[in-house]
mmCIF file of C-alpha atoms in Angstrom:
data_model
loop_
_atom_site.group_PDB
_atom_site.id
_atom_site.type_symbol
_atom_site.label_atom_id
_atom_site.label_comp_id
_atom_site.label_asym_id
_atom_site.label_seq_id
_atom_site.Cartn_x
_atom_site.Cartn_y
_atom_site.Cartn_z
ATOM 1 C CA UNK A 1 -54.013 -19.628 49.607
ATOM 2 C CA UNK A 2 -52.141 -21.476 46.956
ATOM 3 C CA UNK A 3 -55.348 -22.860 45.317
ATOM 4 C CA UNK A 4 -56.344 -22.298 41.653
ATOM 5 C CA UNK A 5 -59.963 -21.685 40.836
ATOM 6 C CA UNK A 6 -61.095 -21.742 37.220
ATOM 7 C CA UNK A 7 -63.605 -19.171 36.766
ATOM 8 C CA UNK A 8 -65.023 -16.207 34.191
ATOM 9 C CA UNK A 9 -65.599 -16.793 30.662
ATOM 10 C CA UNK A 10 -63.193 -16.705 27.434
ATOM 11 C CA UNK A 11 -64.239 -16.354 23.982
ATOM 12 C CA UNK A 12 -62.624 -17.139 20.741
ATOM 13 C CA UNK A 13 -64.369 -16.715 17.600
ATOM 14 C CA UNK A 14 -62.892 -17.374 14.282
ATOM 15 C CA UNK A 15 -63.099 -19.248 10.840
ATOM 16 C CA UNK A 16 -60.931 -22.043 9.083
ATOM 17 C CA UNK A 17 -60.625 -21.883 5.484
ATOM 18 C CA UNK A 18 -59.016 -24.709 3.456
ATOM 19 C CA UNK A 19 -58.618 -25.210 -0.367
ATOM 20 C CA UNK A 20 -57.155 -28.495 -1.260
ATOM 21 C CA UNK A 21 -57.014 -30.268 -4.725
ATOM 22 C CA UNK A 22 -54.912 -31.088 -7.766
ATOM 23 C CA UNK A 23 -53.921 -28.410 -10.003
ATOM 24 C CA UNK A 24 -52.712 -30.922 -12.660
ATOM 25 C CA UNK A 25 -52.483 -34.662 -12.513
ATOM 26 C CA UNK A 26 -48.693 -34.737 -10.856
ATOM 27 C CA UNK A 27 -49.341 -31.711 -8.771
ATOM 28 C CA UNK A 28 -51.058 -31.432 -5.480
ATOM 29 C CA UNK A 29 -51.557 -28.145 -3.364
ATOM 30 C CA UNK A 30 -53.042 -28.098 0.164
ATOM 31 C CA UNK A 31 -53.599 -24.774 2.044
ATOM 32 C CA UNK A 32 -55.620 -23.440 5.186
ATOM 33 C CA UNK A 33 -55.943 -20.162 6.986
ATOM 34 C CA UNK A 34 -57.265 -19.409 10.388
ATOM 35 C CA UNK A 35 -58.656 -16.089 11.528
ATOM 36 C CA UNK A 36 -59.500 -15.403 15.280
ATOM 37 C CA UNK A 37 -60.751 -13.044 17.829
ATOM 38 C CA UNK A 38 -60.215 -13.888 21.197
ATOM 39 C CA UNK A 39 -61.473 -11.896 24.342
ATOM 40 C CA UNK A 40 -61.429 -12.815 28.017
ATOM 41 C CA UNK A 41 -65.030 -11.782 28.454
ATOM 42 C CA UNK A 42 -65.365 -12.042 32.196
ATOM 43 C CA UNK A 43 -62.535 -12.737 34.850
ATOM 44 C CA UNK A 44 -61.603 -11.081 38.050
ATOM 45 C CA UNK A 45 -58.405 -10.081 36.365
ATOM 46 C CA UNK A 46 -57.288 -9.379 32.668
ATOM 47 C CA UNK A 47 -61.177 -8.901 31.453
ATOM 48 C CA UNK A 48 -60.951 -7.494 27.948
ATOM 49 C CA UNK A 49 -57.710 -8.857 26.914
ATOM 50 C CA UNK A 50 -56.765 -11.608 24.401
ATOM 51 C CA UNK A 51 -56.234 -15.072 25.816
ATOM 52 C CA UNK A 52 -52.658 -16.434 25.617
ATOM 53 C CA UNK A 53 -51.895 -18.566 23.007
ATOM 54 C CA UNK A 54 -54.518 -17.014 20.398
ATOM 55 C CA UNK A 55 -53.004 -15.816 16.863
ATOM 56 C CA UNK A 56 -55.112 -13.413 15.060
ATOM 57 C CA UNK A 57 -54.015 -15.288 12.065
ATOM 58 C CA UNK A 58 -52.079 -18.308 10.829
ATOM 59 C CA UNK A 59 -51.694 -20.111 7.477
ATOM 60 C CA UNK A 60 -49.967 -22.941 5.275
ATOM 61 C CA UNK A 61 -49.530 -23.819 2.372
ATOM 62 C CA UNK A 62 -48.001 -26.992 1.058
ATOM 63 C CA UNK A 63 -47.473 -28.704 -2.409
ATOM 64 C CA UNK A 64 -46.516 -31.733 -3.829
ATOM 65 C CA UNK A 65 -45.282 -32.506 -7.683
ATOM 66 C CA UNK A 66 -44.654 -36.102 -8.876
ATOM 67 C CA UNK A 67 -41.770 -35.866 -11.136
ATOM 68 C CA UNK A 68 -42.139 -39.399 -12.394
ATOM 69 C CA UNK A 69 -40.629 -42.581 -12.180
ATOM 70 C CA UNK A 70 -41.481 -42.650 -8.538
ATOM 71 C CA UNK A 71 -39.786 -39.353 -7.547
ATOM 72 C CA UNK A 72 -41.412 -36.362 -6.029
ATOM 73 C CA UNK A 73 -40.764 -32.805 -4.700
ATOM 74 C CA UNK A 74 -42.329 -30.287 -2.587
ATOM 75 C CA UNK A 75 -42.283 -27.621 0.038
ATOM 76 C CA UNK A 76 -44.706 -25.173 1.869
ATOM 77 C CA UNK A 77 -44.916 -22.276 4.117
ATOM 78 C CA UNK A 78 -46.241 -21.950 7.744
ATOM 79 C CA UNK A 79 -46.860 -18.813 9.434
ATOM 80 C CA UNK A 80 -48.675 -17.322 12.019
ATOM 81 C CA UNK A 81 -49.354 -13.699 13.421
ATOM 82 C CA UNK A 82 -47.786 -14.287 16.562
ATOM 83 C CA UNK A 83 -49.998 -14.112 20.004
ATOM 84 C CA UNK A 84 -49.758 -13.211 23.613
ATOM 85 C CA UNK A 85 -48.106 -15.540 26.076
ATOM 86 C CA UNK A 86 -50.018 -14.273 29.145
ATOM 87 C CA UNK A 87 -53.309 -13.755 29.713
ATOM 88 C CA UNK A 88 -51.951 -10.008 31.045
ATOM 89 C CA UNK A 89 -50.989 -9.463 27.431
ATOM 90 C CA UNK A 90 -47.567 -8.607 28.618
ATOM 91 C CA UNK A 91 -45.520 -11.035 26.352
ATOM 92 C CA UNK A 92 -45.983 -11.446 22.796
ATOM 93 C CA UNK A 93 -44.487 -14.143 20.471
ATOM 94 C CA UNK A 94 -43.657 -12.307 16.969
ATOM 95 C CA UNK A 95 -45.259 -13.015 13.903
ATOM 96 C CA UNK A 96 -43.209 -15.831 11.705
ATOM 97 C CA UNK A 97 -43.014 -18.055 8.772
ATOM 98 C CA UNK A 98 -41.030 -20.960 8.112
ATOM 99 C CA UNK A 99 -40.105 -22.936 4.867
ATOM 100 C CA UNK A 100 -39.897 -26.570 4.831
ATOM 101 C CA UNK A 101 -39.133 -28.748 1.741
ATOM 102 C CA UNK A 102 -39.433 -32.599 0.885
ATOM 103 C CA UNK A 103 -38.006 -34.642 -1.867
ATOM 104 C CA UNK A 104 -38.838 -38.762 -1.824
ATOM 105 C CA UNK A 105 -38.719 -41.737 -3.669
ATOM 106 C CA UNK A 106 -42.104 -43.684 -3.573
ATOM 107 C CA UNK A 107 -42.724 -47.031 -4.617
ATOM 108 C CA UNK A 108 -45.592 -49.683 -4.360
ATOM 109 C CA UNK A 109 -43.763 -51.365 -1.153
ATOM 110 C CA UNK A 110 -41.507 -48.724 0.021
ATOM 111 C CA UNK A 111 -40.814 -44.911 0.425
ATOM 112 C CA UNK A 112 -37.919 -43.063 0.802
ATOM 113 C CA UNK A 113 -38.213 -39.371 2.109
ATOM 114 C CA UNK A 114 -35.722 -36.590 3.129
ATOM 115 C CA UNK A 115 -37.450 -33.680 4.769
ATOM 116 C CA UNK A 116 -35.838 -30.317 5.498
ATOM 117 C CA UNK A 117 -37.472 -28.422 8.349
ATOM 118 C CA UNK A 118 -37.231 -24.738 8.799
ATOM 119 C CA UNK A 119 -34.932 -23.773 5.684
ATOM 120 C CA UNK A 120 -33.938 -20.318 6.702
ATOM 121 C CA UNK A 121 -33.169 -21.461 10.336
ATOM 122 C CA UNK A 122 -35.869 -18.973 11.675
ATOM 123 C CA UNK A 123 -36.209 -18.468 15.302
ATOM 124 C CA UNK A 124 -39.699 -18.762 16.147
ATOM 125 C CA UNK A 125 -41.927 -19.588 19.357
ATOM 126 C CA UNK A 126 -44.785 -21.937 19.438
ATOM 127 C CA UNK A 127 -45.746 -20.863 23.144
ATOM 128 C CA UNK A 128 -45.451 -20.047 26.479
ATOM 129 C CA UNK A 129 -44.515 -21.896 29.868
ATOM 130 C CA UNK A 130 -46.319 -21.408 32.987
ATOM 131 C CA UNK A 131 -48.208 -18.156 31.640
ATOM 132 C CA UNK A 132 -44.980 -16.602 32.123
ATOM 133 C CA UNK A 133 -43.737 -13.802 29.220
ATOM 134 C CA UNK A 134 -39.769 -14.731 29.865
ATOM 135 C CA UNK A 135 -40.376 -18.901 29.257
ATOM 136 C CA UNK A 136 -41.113 -19.614 25.869
ATOM 137 C CA UNK A 137 -41.038 -22.901 23.749
ATOM 138 C CA UNK A 138 -38.795 -22.293 20.857
ATOM 139 C CA UNK A 139 -40.083 -24.013 17.295
ATOM 140 C CA UNK A 140 -37.951 -26.354 15.229
ATOM 141 C CA UNK A 141 -34.535 -25.276 14.199
ATOM 142 C CA UNK A 142 -33.370 -25.953 10.966
ATOM 143 C CA UNK A 143 -33.101 -29.795 10.797
ATOM 144 C CA UNK A 144 -33.222 -32.852 8.684
ATOM 145 C CA UNK A 145 -34.862 -36.152 8.535
ATOM 146 C CA UNK A 146 -34.959 -39.424 6.394
ATOM 147 C CA UNK A 147 -37.605 -41.698 6.495
ATOM 148 C CA UNK A 148 -37.885 -45.180 5.223
ATOM 149 C CA UNK A 149 -41.323 -46.443 5.037
ATOM 150 C CA UNK A 150 -42.104 -50.080 4.045
ATOM 151 C CA UNK A 151 -45.681 -51.212 3.283
ATOM 152 C CA UNK A 152 -46.034 -55.019 4.702
ATOM 153 C CA UNK A 153 -49.698 -55.455 3.168
ATOM 154 C CA UNK A 154 -49.150 -54.399 -0.574
#
């Protein structure tokens, strides 16, 4: 009839763990990991499958080091175990890990920052489009950004 009716039941159970802190006065570390188990519990189709977009595991690790005189450098990794593009589980995004880097000059009134995203120019996917296994949303290719931030209130 061309009418979509949302019915059924989906369940995603999981846990997210985070650990953040300073290893030294000038070295900060940020980390997170998630572990999920998803299931289409009740549905007219695809019952028992994993819902689209639910990765079994994902993690990130980011570190910043202050080098002195306002300079800082850092980097990190963002990773995913991959996930299904459809509820029918017939198109899977492969696992991926991307590395990002940053360097900055930080002062009380302003900050200059250079970011390099996806250092290895890894092809990866963030999701799908219209629940179709042949339509994907690609992740950011290797790219560079430069940011100038000015603080008016300090």
